[in-house]
């Protein structure tokens, strides 16, 4: 509590009543609420700008269903998230996560992204075929607010770039040049990149070009997600449930 005090201003004595502890606590609580609102608003803006769908924003490590062959993939993706949480932004390796389709690579990438966003860092999450489609759209409509440079600059400026489903696009010289530009600029700015792909590493040069692939080899740890397809597992469970239901009904 600040005790009452007086000030003599050129012969004019003025009394000040002071401030009680309760008023001080109220002021501190108000400031704390404002800071929390600003923090939540900032995190929401990061999410809005990440390019992630509502489904991806709901993917977490807690909702990951561990199965044989996915242990290393889970460990390495979690390590990236932990480094961002610790603020070790200059010591984060890239990751190239490959495996058969449907075995959870995108889920792990999204879980990593959500941890990074929660720590207050920016993420650009892009499905590669969709990204290339967005860039092509800018050519046909010069009045579009987005341009190729703006799209690519957002990918380069993000603290973490995630390119999902690399290699799913049909190869053309333009595709190779565009992907190389993105990877090369991340390479030169020493910023981490997280790749998911259904392709085997030895098949990627034919999909994205040797130059881009060479940079990924230098930037990224290669991890084979050996898990089975979750879609296949879920389908098998449903079939089993249906059969068990039919058997139950017959009895």
mmCIF file of C-alpha atoms in Angstrom:
data_model
loop_
_atom_site.group_PDB
_atom_site.id
_atom_site.type_symbol
_atom_site.label_atom_id
_atom_site.label_comp_id
_atom_site.label_asym_id
_atom_site.label_seq_id
_atom_site.Cartn_x
_atom_site.Cartn_y
_atom_site.Cartn_z
ATOM 1 C CA UNK A 1 0.000 0.000 0.000
ATOM 2 C CA UNK A 2 1.201 3.502 -0.843
ATOM 3 C CA UNK A 3 0.706 5.779 2.213
ATOM 4 C CA UNK A 4 -1.009 9.176 1.781
ATOM 5 C CA UNK A 5 1.471 11.967 1.119
ATOM 6 C CA UNK A 6 1.567 15.691 0.374
ATOM 7 C CA UNK A 7 3.432 17.816 -2.119
ATOM 8 C CA UNK A 8 4.156 21.532 -1.839
ATOM 9 C CA UNK A 9 3.902 22.954 -5.339
ATOM 10 C CA UNK A 10 4.929 26.613 -5.181
ATOM 11 C CA UNK A 11 3.188 27.097 -1.868
ATOM 12 C CA UNK A 12 0.136 25.104 -2.877
ATOM 13 C CA UNK A 13 0.034 22.028 -0.659
ATOM 14 C CA UNK A 14 -1.647 19.066 -2.336
ATOM 15 C CA UNK A 15 -2.597 15.828 -0.591
ATOM 16 C CA UNK A 16 -2.617 12.473 -2.316
ATOM 17 C CA UNK A 17 -4.620 9.660 -0.757
ATOM 18 C CA UNK A 18 -2.252 6.857 -1.821
ATOM 19 C CA UNK A 19 -3.247 3.479 -3.240
ATOM 20 C CA UNK A 20 -4.480 0.484 -1.296
ATOM 21 C CA UNK A 21 -3.263 -3.036 -1.988
ATOM 22 C CA UNK A 22 -6.652 -4.107 -3.376
ATOM 23 C CA UNK A 23 -6.502 -1.423 -6.090
ATOM 24 C CA UNK A 24 -2.946 -2.477 -6.940
ATOM 25 C CA UNK A 25 -4.046 -6.126 -7.214
ATOM 26 C CA UNK A 26 -6.939 -5.152 -9.468
ATOM 27 C CA UNK A 27 -4.587 -3.222 -11.727
ATOM 28 C CA UNK A 28 -2.182 -6.177 -11.898
ATOM 29 C CA UNK A 29 -5.039 -8.587 -12.667
ATOM 30 C CA UNK A 30 -6.297 -6.285 -15.416
ATOM 31 C CA UNK A 31 -2.840 -6.115 -16.978
ATOM 32 C CA UNK A 32 -2.478 -9.901 -16.680
ATOM 33 C CA UNK A 33 -5.842 -10.462 -18.424
ATOM 34 C CA UNK A 34 -4.894 -8.069 -21.210
ATOM 35 C CA UNK A 35 -1.566 -9.824 -21.719
ATOM 36 C CA UNK A 36 -3.270 -13.234 -21.841
ATOM 37 C CA UNK A 37 -5.810 -11.949 -24.376
ATOM 38 C CA UNK A 38 -3.002 -10.557 -26.506
ATOM 39 C CA UNK A 39 -1.150 -13.872 -26.273
ATOM 40 C CA UNK A 40 -4.221 -15.882 -27.312
ATOM 41 C CA UNK A 41 -4.917 -13.449 -30.146
ATOM 42 C CA UNK A 42 -1.335 -13.797 -31.363
ATOM 43 C CA UNK A 43 -1.516 -17.618 -31.254
ATOM 44 C CA UNK A 44 -4.809 -17.557 -33.154
ATOM 45 C CA UNK A 45 -3.233 -15.418 -35.878
ATOM 46 C CA UNK A 46 -0.388 -17.933 -36.157
ATOM 47 C CA UNK A 47 -2.943 -20.732 -36.599
ATOM 48 C CA UNK A 48 -4.951 -18.754 -39.147
ATOM 49 C CA UNK A 49 -1.837 -18.083 -41.209
ATOM 50 C CA UNK A 50 -0.451 -21.623 -40.983
ATOM 51 C CA UNK A 51 -2.573 -23.014 -43.813
ATOM 52 C CA UNK A 52 -3.779 -25.881 -41.593
ATOM 53 C CA UNK A 53 -7.334 -27.230 -41.776
ATOM 54 C CA UNK A 54 -9.460 -27.796 -38.682
ATOM 55 C CA UNK A 55 -8.716 -31.515 -38.912
ATOM 56 C CA UNK A 56 -4.965 -30.878 -38.919
ATOM 57 C CA UNK A 57 -5.281 -28.421 -36.031
ATOM 58 C CA UNK A 58 -6.854 -31.248 -34.037
ATOM 59 C CA UNK A 59 -3.956 -33.653 -34.627
ATOM 60 C CA UNK A 60 -1.752 -34.085 -31.550
ATOM 61 C CA UNK A 61 0.847 -36.467 -30.200
ATOM 62 C CA UNK A 62 -1.702 -37.464 -27.555
ATOM 63 C CA UNK A 63 -4.156 -38.671 -30.217
ATOM 64 C CA UNK A 64 -1.430 -40.587 -32.072
ATOM 65 C CA UNK A 65 -2.024 -44.330 -32.082
ATOM 66 C CA UNK A 66 1.350 -46.016 -31.760
ATOM 67 C CA UNK A 67 1.849 -49.162 -33.804
ATOM 68 C CA UNK A 68 4.916 -51.291 -34.577
ATOM 69 C CA UNK A 69 7.315 -49.515 -36.924
ATOM 70 C CA UNK A 70 6.269 -45.960 -35.995
ATOM 71 C CA UNK A 71 8.375 -45.523 -32.857
ATOM 72 C CA UNK A 72 11.309 -43.703 -34.492
ATOM 73 C CA UNK A 73 8.995 -41.450 -36.502
ATOM 74 C CA UNK A 74 7.222 -40.422 -33.290
ATOM 75 C CA UNK A 75 10.515 -39.860 -31.473
ATOM 76 C CA UNK A 76 12.079 -37.677 -34.189
ATOM 77 C CA UNK A 77 9.006 -35.536 -34.775
ATOM 78 C CA UNK A 78 8.629 -35.003 -31.036
ATOM 79 C CA UNK A 79 12.266 -33.909 -30.831
ATOM 80 C CA UNK A 80 11.639 -31.149 -33.376
ATOM 81 C CA UNK A 81 8.652 -29.896 -31.386
ATOM 82 C CA UNK A 82 10.652 -29.929 -28.144
ATOM 83 C CA UNK A 83 13.464 -27.882 -29.695
ATOM 84 C CA UNK A 84 10.994 -25.198 -30.760
ATOM 85 C CA UNK A 85 9.422 -25.208 -27.291
ATOM 86 C CA UNK A 86 12.897 -24.718 -25.807
ATOM 87 C CA UNK A 87 13.619 -21.852 -28.216
ATOM 88 C CA UNK A 88 16.566 -23.636 -29.843
ATOM 89 C CA UNK A 89 15.797 -22.188 -33.269
ATOM 90 C CA UNK A 90 19.382 -22.355 -34.526
ATOM 91 C CA UNK A 91 19.785 -26.059 -33.865
ATOM 92 C CA UNK A 92 16.773 -27.730 -35.481
ATOM 93 C CA UNK A 93 17.365 -30.359 -38.163
ATOM 94 C CA UNK A 94 14.977 -30.902 -41.024
ATOM 95 C CA UNK A 95 13.093 -34.168 -41.355
ATOM 96 C CA UNK A 96 12.151 -36.250 -44.381
ATOM 97 C CA UNK A 97 9.502 -38.724 -43.248
ATOM 98 C CA UNK A 98 8.684 -41.413 -45.794
ATOM 99 C CA UNK A 99 6.477 -44.493 -45.838
ATOM 100 C CA UNK A 100 3.396 -46.010 -47.408
ATOM 101 C CA UNK A 101 0.297 -43.889 -47.773
ATOM 102 C CA UNK A 102 -2.105 -43.649 -44.875
ATOM 103 C CA UNK A 103 0.307 -44.631 -42.098
ATOM 104 C CA UNK A 104 0.136 -41.376 -40.161
ATOM 105 C CA UNK A 105 2.898 -39.211 -41.607
ATOM 106 C CA UNK A 106 0.592 -36.215 -42.009
ATOM 107 C CA UNK A 107 -0.752 -36.690 -38.471
ATOM 108 C CA UNK A 108 2.773 -36.569 -37.032
ATOM 109 C CA UNK A 109 3.610 -33.506 -39.131
ATOM 110 C CA UNK A 110 0.445 -31.745 -37.933
ATOM 111 C CA UNK A 111 1.105 -32.725 -34.306
ATOM 112 C CA UNK A 112 4.569 -31.194 -34.626
ATOM 113 C CA UNK A 113 3.113 -28.061 -36.191
ATOM 114 C CA UNK A 114 0.574 -27.646 -33.392
ATOM 115 C CA UNK A 115 3.294 -27.876 -30.744
ATOM 116 C CA UNK A 116 5.373 -25.297 -32.614
ATOM 117 C CA UNK A 117 2.382 -22.951 -32.926
ATOM 118 C CA UNK A 118 1.559 -23.335 -29.230
ATOM 119 C CA UNK A 119 5.134 -22.269 -28.432
ATOM 120 C CA UNK A 120 4.543 -19.031 -30.353
ATOM 121 C CA UNK A 121 6.446 -19.847 -33.550
ATOM 122 C CA UNK A 122 5.123 -19.590 -37.102
ATOM 123 C CA UNK A 123 4.374 -22.579 -39.308
ATOM 124 C CA UNK A 124 3.586 -22.890 -43.001
ATOM 125 C CA UNK A 125 1.858 -26.215 -43.659
ATOM 126 C CA UNK A 126 1.283 -26.995 -47.331
ATOM 127 C CA UNK A 127 0.148 -30.037 -49.240
ATOM 128 C CA UNK A 128 2.488 -29.919 -52.253
ATOM 129 C CA UNK A 129 -0.045 -30.618 -55.054
ATOM 130 C CA UNK A 130 -2.374 -27.987 -53.543
ATOM 131 C CA UNK A 131 0.505 -25.520 -53.254
ATOM 132 C CA UNK A 132 1.445 -25.931 -56.895
ATOM 133 C CA UNK A 133 -2.206 -25.455 -57.858
ATOM 134 C CA UNK A 134 -2.370 -22.187 -55.895
ATOM 135 C CA UNK A 135 0.727 -20.891 -57.637
ATOM 136 C CA UNK A 136 -0.642 -21.815 -61.068
ATOM 137 C CA UNK A 137 -3.880 -19.978 -60.278
ATOM 138 C CA UNK A 138 -1.950 -16.739 -59.862
ATOM 139 C CA UNK A 139 -0.826 -16.937 -63.504
ATOM 140 C CA UNK A 140 -4.355 -17.018 -64.918
ATOM 141 C CA UNK A 141 -5.687 -14.129 -62.832
ATOM 142 C CA UNK A 142 -3.284 -11.178 -62.528
ATOM 143 C CA UNK A 143 -5.826 -9.378 -60.329
ATOM 144 C CA UNK A 144 -5.485 -11.950 -57.566
ATOM 145 C CA UNK A 145 -4.225 -10.575 -54.268
ATOM 146 C CA UNK A 146 -1.817 -13.496 -53.932
ATOM 147 C CA UNK A 147 1.122 -13.702 -56.297
ATOM 148 C CA UNK A 148 3.692 -16.444 -56.742
ATOM 149 C CA UNK A 149 6.289 -14.384 -54.863
ATOM 150 C CA UNK A 150 3.951 -13.730 -51.932
ATOM 151 C CA UNK A 151 3.058 -17.393 -51.624
ATOM 152 C CA UNK A 152 6.679 -18.514 -51.728
ATOM 153 C CA UNK A 153 7.813 -15.732 -49.382
ATOM 154 C CA UNK A 154 5.320 -16.956 -46.759
ATOM 155 C CA UNK A 155 6.847 -20.420 -47.026
ATOM 156 C CA UNK A 156 10.361 -19.054 -46.639
ATOM 157 C CA UNK A 157 9.628 -16.695 -43.738
ATOM 158 C CA UNK A 158 7.886 -19.269 -41.504
ATOM 159 C CA UNK A 159 9.892 -20.645 -38.602
ATOM 160 C CA UNK A 160 8.951 -24.167 -39.726
ATOM 161 C CA UNK A 161 7.912 -25.205 -43.233
ATOM 162 C CA UNK A 162 6.020 -28.470 -43.673
ATOM 163 C CA UNK A 163 5.608 -29.817 -47.206
ATOM 164 C CA UNK A 164 3.112 -32.643 -47.088
ATOM 165 C CA UNK A 165 2.900 -35.375 -49.740
ATOM 166 C CA UNK A 166 5.960 -34.370 -51.731
ATOM 167 C CA UNK A 167 6.286 -36.422 -54.900
ATOM 168 C CA UNK A 168 2.528 -36.869 -55.427
ATOM 169 C CA UNK A 169 2.587 -34.211 -58.147
ATOM 170 C CA UNK A 170 3.262 -35.090 -61.787
ATOM 171 C CA UNK A 171 6.787 -34.120 -62.816
ATOM 172 C CA UNK A 172 7.297 -31.205 -65.208
ATOM 173 C CA UNK A 173 10.180 -28.803 -65.607
ATOM 174 C CA UNK A 174 8.046 -26.121 -63.978
ATOM 175 C CA UNK A 175 7.264 -28.351 -60.975
ATOM 176 C CA UNK A 176 10.949 -29.186 -60.532
ATOM 177 C CA UNK A 177 11.974 -25.526 -60.767
ATOM 178 C CA UNK A 178 9.277 -24.356 -58.347
ATOM 179 C CA UNK A 179 10.024 -26.979 -55.694
ATOM 180 C CA UNK A 180 13.737 -26.325 -56.027
ATOM 181 C CA UNK A 181 13.183 -22.602 -55.452
ATOM 182 C CA UNK A 182 11.354 -23.263 -52.183
ATOM 183 C CA UNK A 183 13.831 -25.849 -50.888
ATOM 184 C CA UNK A 184 16.877 -23.849 -51.957
ATOM 185 C CA UNK A 185 15.691 -20.686 -50.209
ATOM 186 C CA UNK A 186 15.045 -22.599 -46.989
ATOM 187 C CA UNK A 187 18.486 -24.149 -47.412
ATOM 188 C CA UNK A 188 20.193 -20.773 -47.813
ATOM 189 C CA UNK A 189 18.361 -19.187 -44.867
ATOM 190 C CA UNK A 190 19.199 -22.166 -42.594
ATOM 191 C CA UNK A 191 15.558 -22.750 -41.697
ATOM 192 C CA UNK A 192 14.178 -26.230 -40.984
ATOM 193 C CA UNK A 193 11.904 -28.057 -43.379
ATOM 194 C CA UNK A 194 9.693 -31.067 -42.645
ATOM 195 C CA UNK A 195 8.830 -33.291 -45.611
ATOM 196 C CA UNK A 196 6.326 -36.129 -45.783
ATOM 197 C CA UNK A 197 6.261 -38.397 -48.818
ATOM 198 C CA UNK A 198 4.946 -41.746 -49.967
ATOM 199 C CA UNK A 199 7.992 -42.077 -52.227
ATOM 200 C CA UNK A 200 11.109 -44.013 -51.400
ATOM 201 C CA UNK A 201 14.082 -41.639 -51.074
ATOM 202 C CA UNK A 202 15.784 -43.112 -54.151
ATOM 203 C CA UNK A 203 12.681 -42.278 -56.217
ATOM 204 C CA UNK A 204 12.517 -38.612 -55.195
ATOM 205 C CA UNK A 205 15.147 -37.265 -57.656
ATOM 206 C CA UNK A 206 12.871 -38.338 -60.490
ATOM 207 C CA UNK A 207 9.996 -36.441 -58.861
ATOM 208 C CA UNK A 208 11.610 -33.199 -57.692
ATOM 209 C CA UNK A 209 14.989 -33.118 -59.432
ATOM 210 C CA UNK A 210 18.482 -34.018 -58.293
ATOM 211 C CA UNK A 211 19.379 -30.511 -57.075
ATOM 212 C CA UNK A 212 16.425 -30.240 -54.702
ATOM 213 C CA UNK A 213 16.980 -33.790 -53.485
ATOM 214 C CA UNK A 214 20.662 -33.144 -52.750
ATOM 215 C CA UNK A 215 19.727 -30.181 -50.570
ATOM 216 C CA UNK A 216 17.159 -32.229 -48.688
ATOM 217 C CA UNK A 217 19.777 -34.887 -47.991
ATOM 218 C CA UNK A 218 21.984 -32.232 -46.397
ATOM 219 C CA UNK A 219 19.165 -30.500 -44.519
ATOM 220 C CA UNK A 220 17.128 -33.437 -43.284
ATOM 221 C CA UNK A 221 17.240 -36.577 -41.212
ATOM 222 C CA UNK A 222 15.654 -39.407 -43.202
ATOM 223 C CA UNK A 223 13.156 -41.466 -41.215
ATOM 224 C CA UNK A 224 11.230 -44.458 -42.502
ATOM 225 C CA UNK A 225 7.775 -44.694 -40.971
ATOM 226 C CA UNK A 226 7.255 -48.455 -41.199
ATOM 227 C CA UNK A 227 3.754 -48.547 -39.784
ATOM 228 C CA UNK A 228 0.823 -50.086 -41.625
ATOM 229 C CA UNK A 229 -1.895 -47.938 -43.158
ATOM 230 C CA UNK A 230 -4.229 -46.599 -40.466
ATOM 231 C CA UNK A 231 -6.980 -46.377 -43.049
ATOM 232 C CA UNK A 232 -6.557 -50.089 -43.722
ATOM 233 C CA UNK A 233 -6.539 -50.859 -39.996
ATOM 234 C CA UNK A 234 -9.701 -48.807 -39.436
ATOM 235 C CA UNK A 235 -11.413 -50.494 -42.401
ATOM 236 C CA UNK A 236 -10.500 -53.928 -41.035
ATOM 237 C CA UNK A 237 -11.899 -52.994 -37.618
ATOM 238 C CA UNK A 238 -15.165 -51.858 -39.179
ATOM 239 C CA UNK A 239 -15.460 -55.031 -41.212
ATOM 240 C CA UNK A 240 -14.854 -57.066 -38.075
ATOM 241 C CA UNK A 241 -17.504 -55.079 -36.172
ATOM 242 C CA UNK A 242 -19.997 -55.601 -38.982
ATOM 243 C CA UNK A 243 -19.306 -59.338 -39.073
ATOM 244 C CA UNK A 244 -19.590 -59.620 -35.305
ATOM 245 C CA UNK A 245 -22.858 -57.726 -35.457
ATOM 246 C CA UNK A 246 -24.221 -60.065 -38.126
ATOM 247 C CA UNK A 247 -23.157 -63.127 -36.129
ATOM 248 C CA UNK A 248 -24.784 -61.668 -33.013
ATOM 249 C CA UNK A 249 -28.021 -61.029 -34.899
ATOM 250 C CA UNK A 250 -28.060 -64.621 -36.258
ATOM 251 C CA UNK A 251 -27.735 -65.991 -32.754
#
